PDB file of C-alpha atoms and ligand atoms in Angstrom:
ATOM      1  CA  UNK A   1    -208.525  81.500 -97.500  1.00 98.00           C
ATOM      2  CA  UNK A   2    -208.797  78.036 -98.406  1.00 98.00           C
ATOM      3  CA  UNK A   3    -206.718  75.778-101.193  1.00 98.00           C
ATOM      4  CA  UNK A   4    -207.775  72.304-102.532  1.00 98.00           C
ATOM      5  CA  UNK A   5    -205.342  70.461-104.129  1.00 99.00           C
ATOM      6  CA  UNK A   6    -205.971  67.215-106.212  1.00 98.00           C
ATOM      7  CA  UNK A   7    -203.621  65.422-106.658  1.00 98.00           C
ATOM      8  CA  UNK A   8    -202.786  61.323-107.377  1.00 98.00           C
ATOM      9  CA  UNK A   9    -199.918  61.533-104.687  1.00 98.00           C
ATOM     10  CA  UNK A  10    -202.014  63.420-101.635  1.00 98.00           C
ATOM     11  CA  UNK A  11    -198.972  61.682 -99.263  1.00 98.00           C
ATOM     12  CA  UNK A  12    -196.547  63.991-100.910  1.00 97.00           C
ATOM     13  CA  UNK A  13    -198.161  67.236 -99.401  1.00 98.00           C
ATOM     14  CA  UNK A  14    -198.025  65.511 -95.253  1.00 96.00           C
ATOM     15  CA  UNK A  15    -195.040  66.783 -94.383  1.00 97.00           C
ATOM     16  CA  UNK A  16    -194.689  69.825 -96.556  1.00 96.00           C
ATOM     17  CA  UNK A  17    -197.675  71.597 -94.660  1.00 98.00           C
ATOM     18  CA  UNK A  18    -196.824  70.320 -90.957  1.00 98.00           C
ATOM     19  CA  UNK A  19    -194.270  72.749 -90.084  1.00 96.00           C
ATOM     20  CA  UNK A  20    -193.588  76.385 -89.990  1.00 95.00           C
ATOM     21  CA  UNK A  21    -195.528  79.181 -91.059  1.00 95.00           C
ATOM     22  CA  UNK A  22    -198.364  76.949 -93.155  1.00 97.00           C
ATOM     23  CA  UNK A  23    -198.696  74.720 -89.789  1.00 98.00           C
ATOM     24  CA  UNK A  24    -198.884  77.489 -87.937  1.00 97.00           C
ATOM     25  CA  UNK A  25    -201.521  79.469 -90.488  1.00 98.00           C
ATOM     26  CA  UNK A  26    -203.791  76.219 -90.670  1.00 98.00           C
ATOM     27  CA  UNK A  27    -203.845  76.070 -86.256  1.00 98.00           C
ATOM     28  CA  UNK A  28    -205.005  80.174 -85.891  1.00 97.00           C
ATOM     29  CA  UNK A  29    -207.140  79.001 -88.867  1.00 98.00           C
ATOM     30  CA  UNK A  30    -206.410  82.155 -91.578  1.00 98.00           C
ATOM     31  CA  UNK A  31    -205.387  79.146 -94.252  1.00 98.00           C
ATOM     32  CA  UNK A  32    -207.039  75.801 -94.115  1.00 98.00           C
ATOM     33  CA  UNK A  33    -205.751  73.096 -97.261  1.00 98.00           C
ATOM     34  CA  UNK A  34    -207.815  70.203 -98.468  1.00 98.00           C
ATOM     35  CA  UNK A  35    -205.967  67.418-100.088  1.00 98.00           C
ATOM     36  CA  UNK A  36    -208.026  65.423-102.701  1.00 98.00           C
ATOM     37  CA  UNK A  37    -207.108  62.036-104.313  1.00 98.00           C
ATOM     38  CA  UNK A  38    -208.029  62.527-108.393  1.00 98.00           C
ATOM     39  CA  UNK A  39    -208.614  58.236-108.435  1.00 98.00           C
ATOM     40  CA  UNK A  40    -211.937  59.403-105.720  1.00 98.00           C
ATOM     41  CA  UNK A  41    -213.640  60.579-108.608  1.00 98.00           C
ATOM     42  CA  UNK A  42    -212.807  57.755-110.939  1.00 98.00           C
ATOM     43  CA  UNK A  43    -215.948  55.673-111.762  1.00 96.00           C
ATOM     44  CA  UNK A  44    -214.412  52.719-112.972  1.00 97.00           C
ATOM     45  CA  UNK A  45    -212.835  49.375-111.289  1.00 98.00           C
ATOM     46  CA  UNK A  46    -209.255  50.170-111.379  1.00 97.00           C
ATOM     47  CA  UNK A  47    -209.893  53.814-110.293  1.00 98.00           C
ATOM     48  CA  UNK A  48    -208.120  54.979-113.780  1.00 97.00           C
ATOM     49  CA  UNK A  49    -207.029  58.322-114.103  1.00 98.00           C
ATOM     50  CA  UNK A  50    -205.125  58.586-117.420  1.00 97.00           C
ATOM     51  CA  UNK A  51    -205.181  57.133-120.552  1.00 96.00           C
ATOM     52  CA  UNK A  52    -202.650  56.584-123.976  1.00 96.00           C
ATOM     53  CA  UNK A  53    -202.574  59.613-126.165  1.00 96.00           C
ATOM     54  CA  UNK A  54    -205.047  59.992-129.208  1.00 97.00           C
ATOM     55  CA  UNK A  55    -202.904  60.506-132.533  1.00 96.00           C
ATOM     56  CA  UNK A  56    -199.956  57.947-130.880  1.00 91.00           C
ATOM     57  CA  UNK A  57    -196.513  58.723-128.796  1.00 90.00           C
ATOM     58  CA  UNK A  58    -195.763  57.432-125.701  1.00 90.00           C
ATOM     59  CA  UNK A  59    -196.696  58.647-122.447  1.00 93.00           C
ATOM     60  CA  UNK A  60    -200.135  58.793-120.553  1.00 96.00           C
ATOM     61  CA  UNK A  61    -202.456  61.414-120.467  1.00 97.00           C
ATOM     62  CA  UNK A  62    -204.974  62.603-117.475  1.00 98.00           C
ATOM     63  CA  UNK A  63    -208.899  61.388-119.039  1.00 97.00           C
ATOM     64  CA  UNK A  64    -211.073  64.709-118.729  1.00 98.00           C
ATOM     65  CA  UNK A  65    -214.128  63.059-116.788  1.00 98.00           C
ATOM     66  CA  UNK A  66    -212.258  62.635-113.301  1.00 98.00           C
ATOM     67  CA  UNK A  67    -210.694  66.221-113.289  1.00 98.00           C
ATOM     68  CA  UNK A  68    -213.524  67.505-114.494  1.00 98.00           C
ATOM     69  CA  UNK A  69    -215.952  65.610-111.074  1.00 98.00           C
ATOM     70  CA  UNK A  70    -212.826  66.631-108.930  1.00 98.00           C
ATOM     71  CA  UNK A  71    -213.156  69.983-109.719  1.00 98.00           C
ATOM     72  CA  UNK A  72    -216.677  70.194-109.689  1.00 98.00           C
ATOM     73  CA  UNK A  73    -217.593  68.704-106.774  1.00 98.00           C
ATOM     74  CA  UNK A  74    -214.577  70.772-104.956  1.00 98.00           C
ATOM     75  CA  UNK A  75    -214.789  74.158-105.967  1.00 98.00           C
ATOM     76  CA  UNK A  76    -217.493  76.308-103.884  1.00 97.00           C
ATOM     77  CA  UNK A  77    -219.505  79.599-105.396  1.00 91.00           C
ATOM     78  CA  UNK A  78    -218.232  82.695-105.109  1.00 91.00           C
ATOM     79  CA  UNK A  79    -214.423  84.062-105.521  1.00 92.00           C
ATOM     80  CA  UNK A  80    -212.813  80.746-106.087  1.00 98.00           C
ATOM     81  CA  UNK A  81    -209.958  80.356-109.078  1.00 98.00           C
ATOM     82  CA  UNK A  82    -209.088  76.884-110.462  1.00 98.00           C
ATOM     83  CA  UNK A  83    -205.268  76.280-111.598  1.00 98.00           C
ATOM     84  CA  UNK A  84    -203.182  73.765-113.329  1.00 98.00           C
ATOM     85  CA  UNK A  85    -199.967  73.340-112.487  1.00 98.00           C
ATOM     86  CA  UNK A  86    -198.257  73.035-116.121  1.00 97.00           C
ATOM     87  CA  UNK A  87    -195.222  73.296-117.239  1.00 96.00           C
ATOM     88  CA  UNK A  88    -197.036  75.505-120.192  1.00 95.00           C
ATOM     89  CA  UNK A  89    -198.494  77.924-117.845  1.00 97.00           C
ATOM     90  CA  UNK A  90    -197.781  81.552-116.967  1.00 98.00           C
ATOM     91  CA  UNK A  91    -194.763  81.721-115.105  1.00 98.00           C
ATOM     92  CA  UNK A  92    -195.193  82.202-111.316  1.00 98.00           C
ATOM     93  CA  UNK A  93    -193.858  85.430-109.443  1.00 96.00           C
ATOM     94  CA  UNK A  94    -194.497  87.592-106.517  1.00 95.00           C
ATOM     95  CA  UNK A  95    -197.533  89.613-108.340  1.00 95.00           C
ATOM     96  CA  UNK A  96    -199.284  86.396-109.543  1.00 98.00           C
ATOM     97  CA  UNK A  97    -199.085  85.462-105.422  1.00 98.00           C
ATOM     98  CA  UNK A  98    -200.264  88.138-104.382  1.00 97.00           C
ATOM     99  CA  UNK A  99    -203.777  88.129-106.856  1.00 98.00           C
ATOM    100  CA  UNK A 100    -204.275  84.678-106.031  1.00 98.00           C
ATOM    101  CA  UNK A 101    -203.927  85.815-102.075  1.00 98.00           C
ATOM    102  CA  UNK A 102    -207.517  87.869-102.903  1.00 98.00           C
ATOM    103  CA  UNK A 103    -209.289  84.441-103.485  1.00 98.00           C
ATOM    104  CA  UNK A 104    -211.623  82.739-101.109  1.00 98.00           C
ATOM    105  CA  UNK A 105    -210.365  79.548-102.031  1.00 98.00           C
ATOM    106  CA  UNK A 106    -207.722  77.980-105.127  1.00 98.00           C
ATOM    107  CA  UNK A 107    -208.102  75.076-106.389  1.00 99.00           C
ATOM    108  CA  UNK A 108    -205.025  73.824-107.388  1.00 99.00           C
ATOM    109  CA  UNK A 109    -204.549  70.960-110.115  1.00 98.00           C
ATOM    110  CA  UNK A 110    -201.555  68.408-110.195  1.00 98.00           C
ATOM    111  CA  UNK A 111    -200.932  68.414-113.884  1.00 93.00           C
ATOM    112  CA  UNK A 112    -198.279  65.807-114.868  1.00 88.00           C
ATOM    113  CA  UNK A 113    -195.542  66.028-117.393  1.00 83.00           C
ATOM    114  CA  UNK A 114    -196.874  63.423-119.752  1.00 89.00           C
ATOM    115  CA  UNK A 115    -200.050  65.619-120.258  1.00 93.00           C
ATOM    116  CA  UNK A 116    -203.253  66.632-119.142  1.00 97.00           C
ATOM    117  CA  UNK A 117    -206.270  66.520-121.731  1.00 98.00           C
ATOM    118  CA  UNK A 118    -206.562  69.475-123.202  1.00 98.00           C
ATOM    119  CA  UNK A 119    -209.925  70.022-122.867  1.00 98.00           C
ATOM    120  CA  UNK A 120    -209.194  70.624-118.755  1.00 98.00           C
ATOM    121  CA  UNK A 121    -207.475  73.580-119.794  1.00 98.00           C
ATOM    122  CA  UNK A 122    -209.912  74.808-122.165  1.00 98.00           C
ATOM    123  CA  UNK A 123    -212.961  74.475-120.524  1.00 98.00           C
ATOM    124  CA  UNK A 124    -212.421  73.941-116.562  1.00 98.00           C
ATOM    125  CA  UNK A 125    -209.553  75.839-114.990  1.00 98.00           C
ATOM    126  CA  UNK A 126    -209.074  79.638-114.901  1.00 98.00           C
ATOM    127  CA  UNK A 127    -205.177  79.833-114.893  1.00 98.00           C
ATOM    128  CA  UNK A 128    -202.576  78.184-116.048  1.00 98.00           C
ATOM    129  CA  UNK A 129    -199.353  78.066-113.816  1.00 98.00           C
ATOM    130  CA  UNK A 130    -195.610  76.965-114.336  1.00 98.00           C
ATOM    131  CA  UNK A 131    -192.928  77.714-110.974  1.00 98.00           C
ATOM    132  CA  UNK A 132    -189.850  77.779-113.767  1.00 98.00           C
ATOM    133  CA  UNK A 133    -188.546  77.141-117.319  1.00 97.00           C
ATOM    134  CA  UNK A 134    -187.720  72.823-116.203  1.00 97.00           C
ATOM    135  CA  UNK A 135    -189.632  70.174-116.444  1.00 95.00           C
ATOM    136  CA  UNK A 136    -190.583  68.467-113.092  1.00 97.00           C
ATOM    137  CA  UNK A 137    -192.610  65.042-113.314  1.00 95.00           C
ATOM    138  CA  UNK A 138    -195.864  66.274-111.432  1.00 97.00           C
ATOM    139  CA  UNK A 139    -197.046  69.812-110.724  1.00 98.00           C
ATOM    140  CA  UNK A 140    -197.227  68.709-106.776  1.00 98.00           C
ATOM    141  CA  UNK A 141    -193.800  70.132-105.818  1.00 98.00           C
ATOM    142  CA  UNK A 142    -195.283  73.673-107.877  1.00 98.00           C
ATOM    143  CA  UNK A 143    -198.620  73.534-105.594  1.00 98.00           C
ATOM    144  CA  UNK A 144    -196.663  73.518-102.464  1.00 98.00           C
ATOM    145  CA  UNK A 145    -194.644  76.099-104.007  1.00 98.00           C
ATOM    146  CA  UNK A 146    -197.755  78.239-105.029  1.00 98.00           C
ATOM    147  CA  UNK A 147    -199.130  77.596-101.581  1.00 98.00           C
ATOM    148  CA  UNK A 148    -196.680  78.569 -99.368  1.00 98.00           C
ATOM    149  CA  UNK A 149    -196.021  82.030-101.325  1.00 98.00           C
ATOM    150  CA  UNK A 150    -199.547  82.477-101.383  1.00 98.00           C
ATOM    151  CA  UNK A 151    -199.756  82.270 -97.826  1.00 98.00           C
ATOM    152  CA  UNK A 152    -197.308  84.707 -97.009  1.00 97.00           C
ATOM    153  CA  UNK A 153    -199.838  87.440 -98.553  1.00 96.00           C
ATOM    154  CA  UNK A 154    -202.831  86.224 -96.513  1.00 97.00           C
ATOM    155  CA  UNK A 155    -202.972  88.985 -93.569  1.00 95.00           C
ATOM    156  CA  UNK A 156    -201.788  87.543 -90.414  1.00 94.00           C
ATOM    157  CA  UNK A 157    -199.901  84.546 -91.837  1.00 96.00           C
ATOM    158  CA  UNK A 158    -196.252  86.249 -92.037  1.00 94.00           C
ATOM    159  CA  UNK A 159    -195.706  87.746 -88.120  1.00 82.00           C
ATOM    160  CA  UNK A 160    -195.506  91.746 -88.791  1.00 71.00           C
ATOM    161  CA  UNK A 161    -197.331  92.297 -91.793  1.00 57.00           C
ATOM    162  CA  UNK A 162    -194.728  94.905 -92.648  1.00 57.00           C
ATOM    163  CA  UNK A 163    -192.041  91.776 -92.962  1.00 69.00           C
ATOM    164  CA  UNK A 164    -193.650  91.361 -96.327  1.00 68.00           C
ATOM    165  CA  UNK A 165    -194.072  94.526 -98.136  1.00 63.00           C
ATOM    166  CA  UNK A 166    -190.420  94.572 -97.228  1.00 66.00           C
ATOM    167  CA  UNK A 167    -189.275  91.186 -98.937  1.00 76.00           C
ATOM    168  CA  UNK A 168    -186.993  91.130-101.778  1.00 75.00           C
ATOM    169  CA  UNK A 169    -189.766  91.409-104.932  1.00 79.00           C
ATOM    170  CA  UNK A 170    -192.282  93.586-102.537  1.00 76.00           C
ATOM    171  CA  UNK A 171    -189.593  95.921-103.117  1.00 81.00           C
ATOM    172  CA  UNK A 172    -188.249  95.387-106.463  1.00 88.00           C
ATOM    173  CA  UNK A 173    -185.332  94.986-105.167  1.00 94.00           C
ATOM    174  CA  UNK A 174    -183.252  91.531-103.680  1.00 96.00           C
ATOM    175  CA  UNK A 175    -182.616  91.782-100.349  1.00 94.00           C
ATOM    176  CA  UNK A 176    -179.469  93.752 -98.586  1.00 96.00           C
ATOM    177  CA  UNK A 177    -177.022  91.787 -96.806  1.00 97.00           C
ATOM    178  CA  UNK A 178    -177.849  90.738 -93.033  1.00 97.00           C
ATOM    179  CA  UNK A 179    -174.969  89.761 -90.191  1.00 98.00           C
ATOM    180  CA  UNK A 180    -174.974  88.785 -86.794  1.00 98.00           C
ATOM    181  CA  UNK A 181    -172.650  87.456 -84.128  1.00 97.00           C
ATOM    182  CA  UNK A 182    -169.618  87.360 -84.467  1.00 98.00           C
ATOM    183  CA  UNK A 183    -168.179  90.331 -85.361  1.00 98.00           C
ATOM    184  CA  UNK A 184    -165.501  88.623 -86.424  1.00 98.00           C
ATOM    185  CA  UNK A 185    -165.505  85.543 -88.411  1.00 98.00           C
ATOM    186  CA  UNK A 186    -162.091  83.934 -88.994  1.00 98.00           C
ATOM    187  CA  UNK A 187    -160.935  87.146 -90.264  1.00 98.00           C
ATOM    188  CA  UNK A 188    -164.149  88.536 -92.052  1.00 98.00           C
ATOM    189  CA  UNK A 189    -165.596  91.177 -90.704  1.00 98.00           C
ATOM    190  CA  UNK A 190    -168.825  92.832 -90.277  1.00 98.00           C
ATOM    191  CA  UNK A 191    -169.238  96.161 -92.230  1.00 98.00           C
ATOM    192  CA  UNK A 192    -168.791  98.436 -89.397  1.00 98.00           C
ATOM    193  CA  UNK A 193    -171.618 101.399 -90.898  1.00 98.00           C
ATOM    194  CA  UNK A 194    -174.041  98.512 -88.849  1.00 98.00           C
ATOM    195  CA  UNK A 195    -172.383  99.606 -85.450  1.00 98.00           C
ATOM    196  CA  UNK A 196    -172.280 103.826 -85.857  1.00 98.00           C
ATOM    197  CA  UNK A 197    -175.613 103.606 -84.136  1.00 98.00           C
ATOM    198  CA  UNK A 198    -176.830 106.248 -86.831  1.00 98.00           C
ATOM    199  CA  UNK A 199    -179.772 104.819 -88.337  1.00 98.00           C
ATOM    200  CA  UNK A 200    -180.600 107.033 -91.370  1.00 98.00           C
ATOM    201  CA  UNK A 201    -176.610 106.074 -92.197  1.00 98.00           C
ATOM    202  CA  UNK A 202    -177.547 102.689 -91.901  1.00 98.00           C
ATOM    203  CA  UNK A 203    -180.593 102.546 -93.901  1.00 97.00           C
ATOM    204  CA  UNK A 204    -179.056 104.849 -96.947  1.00 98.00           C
ATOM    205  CA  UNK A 205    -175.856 101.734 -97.078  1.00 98.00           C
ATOM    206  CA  UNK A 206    -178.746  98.857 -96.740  1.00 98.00           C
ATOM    207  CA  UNK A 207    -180.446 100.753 -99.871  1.00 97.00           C
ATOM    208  CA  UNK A 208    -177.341 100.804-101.597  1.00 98.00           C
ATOM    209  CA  UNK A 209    -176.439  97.205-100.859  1.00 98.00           C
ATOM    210  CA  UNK A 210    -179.586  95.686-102.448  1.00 97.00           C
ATOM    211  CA  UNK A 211    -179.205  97.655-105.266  1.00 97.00           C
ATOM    212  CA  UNK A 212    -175.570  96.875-105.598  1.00 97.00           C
ATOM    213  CA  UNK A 213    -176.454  93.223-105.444  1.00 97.00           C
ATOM    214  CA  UNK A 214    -179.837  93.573-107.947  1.00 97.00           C
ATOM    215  CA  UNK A 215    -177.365  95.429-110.537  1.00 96.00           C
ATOM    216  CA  UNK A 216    -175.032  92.445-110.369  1.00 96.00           C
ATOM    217  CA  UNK A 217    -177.844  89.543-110.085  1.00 96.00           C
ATOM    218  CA  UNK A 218    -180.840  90.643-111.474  1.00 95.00           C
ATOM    219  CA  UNK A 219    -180.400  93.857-113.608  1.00 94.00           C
ATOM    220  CA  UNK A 220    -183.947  92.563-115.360  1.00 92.00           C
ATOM    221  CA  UNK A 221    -185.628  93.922-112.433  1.00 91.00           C
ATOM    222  CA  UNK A 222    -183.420  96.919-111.877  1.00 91.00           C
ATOM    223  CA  UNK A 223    -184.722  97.625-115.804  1.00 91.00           C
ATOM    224  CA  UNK A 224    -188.430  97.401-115.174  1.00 86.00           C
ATOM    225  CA  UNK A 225    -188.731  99.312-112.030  1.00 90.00           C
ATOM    226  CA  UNK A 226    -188.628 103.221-111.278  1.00 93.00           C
ATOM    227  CA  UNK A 227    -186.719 104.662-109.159  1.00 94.00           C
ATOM    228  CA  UNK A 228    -186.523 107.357-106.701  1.00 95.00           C
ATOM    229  CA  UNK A 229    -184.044 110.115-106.411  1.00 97.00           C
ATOM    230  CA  UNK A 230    -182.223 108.586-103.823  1.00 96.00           C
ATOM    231  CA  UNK A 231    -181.883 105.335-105.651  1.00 96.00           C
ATOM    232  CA  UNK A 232    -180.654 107.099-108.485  1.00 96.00           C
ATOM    233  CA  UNK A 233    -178.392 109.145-106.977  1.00 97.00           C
ATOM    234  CA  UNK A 234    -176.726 105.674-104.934  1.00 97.00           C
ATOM    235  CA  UNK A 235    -177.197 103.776-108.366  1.00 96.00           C
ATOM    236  CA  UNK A 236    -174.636 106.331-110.160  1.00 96.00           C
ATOM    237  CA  UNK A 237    -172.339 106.487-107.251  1.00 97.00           C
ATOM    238  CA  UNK A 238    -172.072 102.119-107.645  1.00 96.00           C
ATOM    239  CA  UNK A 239    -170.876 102.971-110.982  1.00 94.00           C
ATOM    240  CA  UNK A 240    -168.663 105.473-110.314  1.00 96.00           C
ATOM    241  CA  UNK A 241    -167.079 103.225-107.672  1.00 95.00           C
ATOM    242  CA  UNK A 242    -167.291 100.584-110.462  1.00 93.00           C
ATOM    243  CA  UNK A 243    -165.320 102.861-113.309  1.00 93.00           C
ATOM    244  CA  UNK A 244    -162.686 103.491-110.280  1.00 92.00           C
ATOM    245  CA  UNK A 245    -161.544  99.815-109.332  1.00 84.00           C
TER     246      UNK A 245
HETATM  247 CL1  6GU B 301    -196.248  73.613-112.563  1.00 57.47          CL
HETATM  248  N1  6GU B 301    -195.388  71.321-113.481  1.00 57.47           N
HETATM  249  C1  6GU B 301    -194.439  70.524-114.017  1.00 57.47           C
HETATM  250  N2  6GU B 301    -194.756  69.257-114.282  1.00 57.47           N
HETATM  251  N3  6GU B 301    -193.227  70.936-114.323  1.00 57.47           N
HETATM  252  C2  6GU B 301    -192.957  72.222-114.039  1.00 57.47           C
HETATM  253  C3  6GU B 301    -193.877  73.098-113.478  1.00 57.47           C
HETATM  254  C4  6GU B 301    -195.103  72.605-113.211  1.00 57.47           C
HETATM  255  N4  6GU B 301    -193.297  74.294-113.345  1.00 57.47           N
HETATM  256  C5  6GU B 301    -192.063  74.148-113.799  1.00 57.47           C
HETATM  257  N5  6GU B 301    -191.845  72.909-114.225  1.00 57.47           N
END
């Protein structure tokens, strides 16, 4: 799978990609990321890439004509899908990662806050994406964002492939609380189910963990997913235990 991202700060994305699991991805070759510069397809002198507003306000807007070449001369045939990074875009999760993980490439747009033309949006990119409800000044921090959780659904990129479908939002649910040494840590201990050395025992109190902690964090996506038995059965004993204290 391959992403292009174009950009007018391409130095922004040199150290975000040299480490960890995207390094590691772009060596065994299952990702490979193209940074473009959006003033290399400016025609002009002083390689101008926005423009004042039509109508008035302040601000600059990105001109069409470069994103428009960029875009063009970047995406390839076949199962490619071009975004903008917006704050007005649909709002990035763990399902929108994992459709954009089916593309042979994503070509991902650096919107900035000011504005982007709106004809790009109209006529030149497939989806519009936003990584939260605040405004950041460029979409570059989003495409590293969308890049790196992209990734993690490309097969091979995340070590056990299982690692994933387990994740907090694979499961609908956040994650259950992890320990390790020591036992003791000035005075706090480690739940001590996690040394019985019965594993079912251990998995039924993980189970009931993340949904204890998804009731008290998240109950949004406690609301839109189905349960089993067993996770309704632990889900009323939470509350019981919460009536009780
Ligand atoms: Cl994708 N871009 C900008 N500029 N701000 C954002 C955003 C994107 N997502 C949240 N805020």
């Amino acid at each position: 799978m391959r992403f292009d991202i174009i950009t007018i700060f391409p130095g922004i994305f040199e150290s975000l990609f040299a480490a960890g699991i995207i390094k590691k991805a772009q060596d065994k070759g299952m990702i490979e990321i193209q940074v473009h510069n959006l003033r290399d397809y400016t025609a002009d002198k002083y390689r101008q890439v926005d423009d004042r507003p039509y109508g008035g306000l302040e601000g600059m807007v990105f001109k069409p004509e470069p994103v428009f070449k960029a875009v063009e001369s970047i995406r390839q045939p076949g199962r490619s899908l071009v975004c903008l990074l917006t704050p007005q875009g649909e709002l990035f999760n763990s399902k929108l990662a994992e459709k954009l993980a089916t593309y042979r490439q994503v070509v991902l747009v650096c919107g900035r806050y000011e504005g982007v033309d709106e004809r790009v949006s109209e006529y030149l990119v497939d989806e519009e994406i936003s990584i939260g409800d605040y405004v950041l000044s460029g979409g570059e921090l989003a495409a590293a964002v969308v890049v790196e959780a992209v990734s993690r659904f490309v097969p091979g990129v995340v070590g056990r492939e299982e690692s994933v479908r387990h994740d907090s939002f694979s499961t609908g649910l956040l994650d259950f609380p992890q320990y390790t040494r020591p036992r003791d840590f000035l005075g706090h201990k480690v739940p001590s189910v996690l040394f019985s050395g019965d594993h079912q025992k251990i998995a039924r109190w993980r189970l009931k963990m993340a949904l204890e902690k998804t009731l008290a964090k998240r109950p949004d996506i406690l609301k839109s997913r189905k349960l089993s038995e067993e996770e309704k059965k632990l889900l009323s004993e939470i509350q019981e235990e919460r009536k009780e204290s």
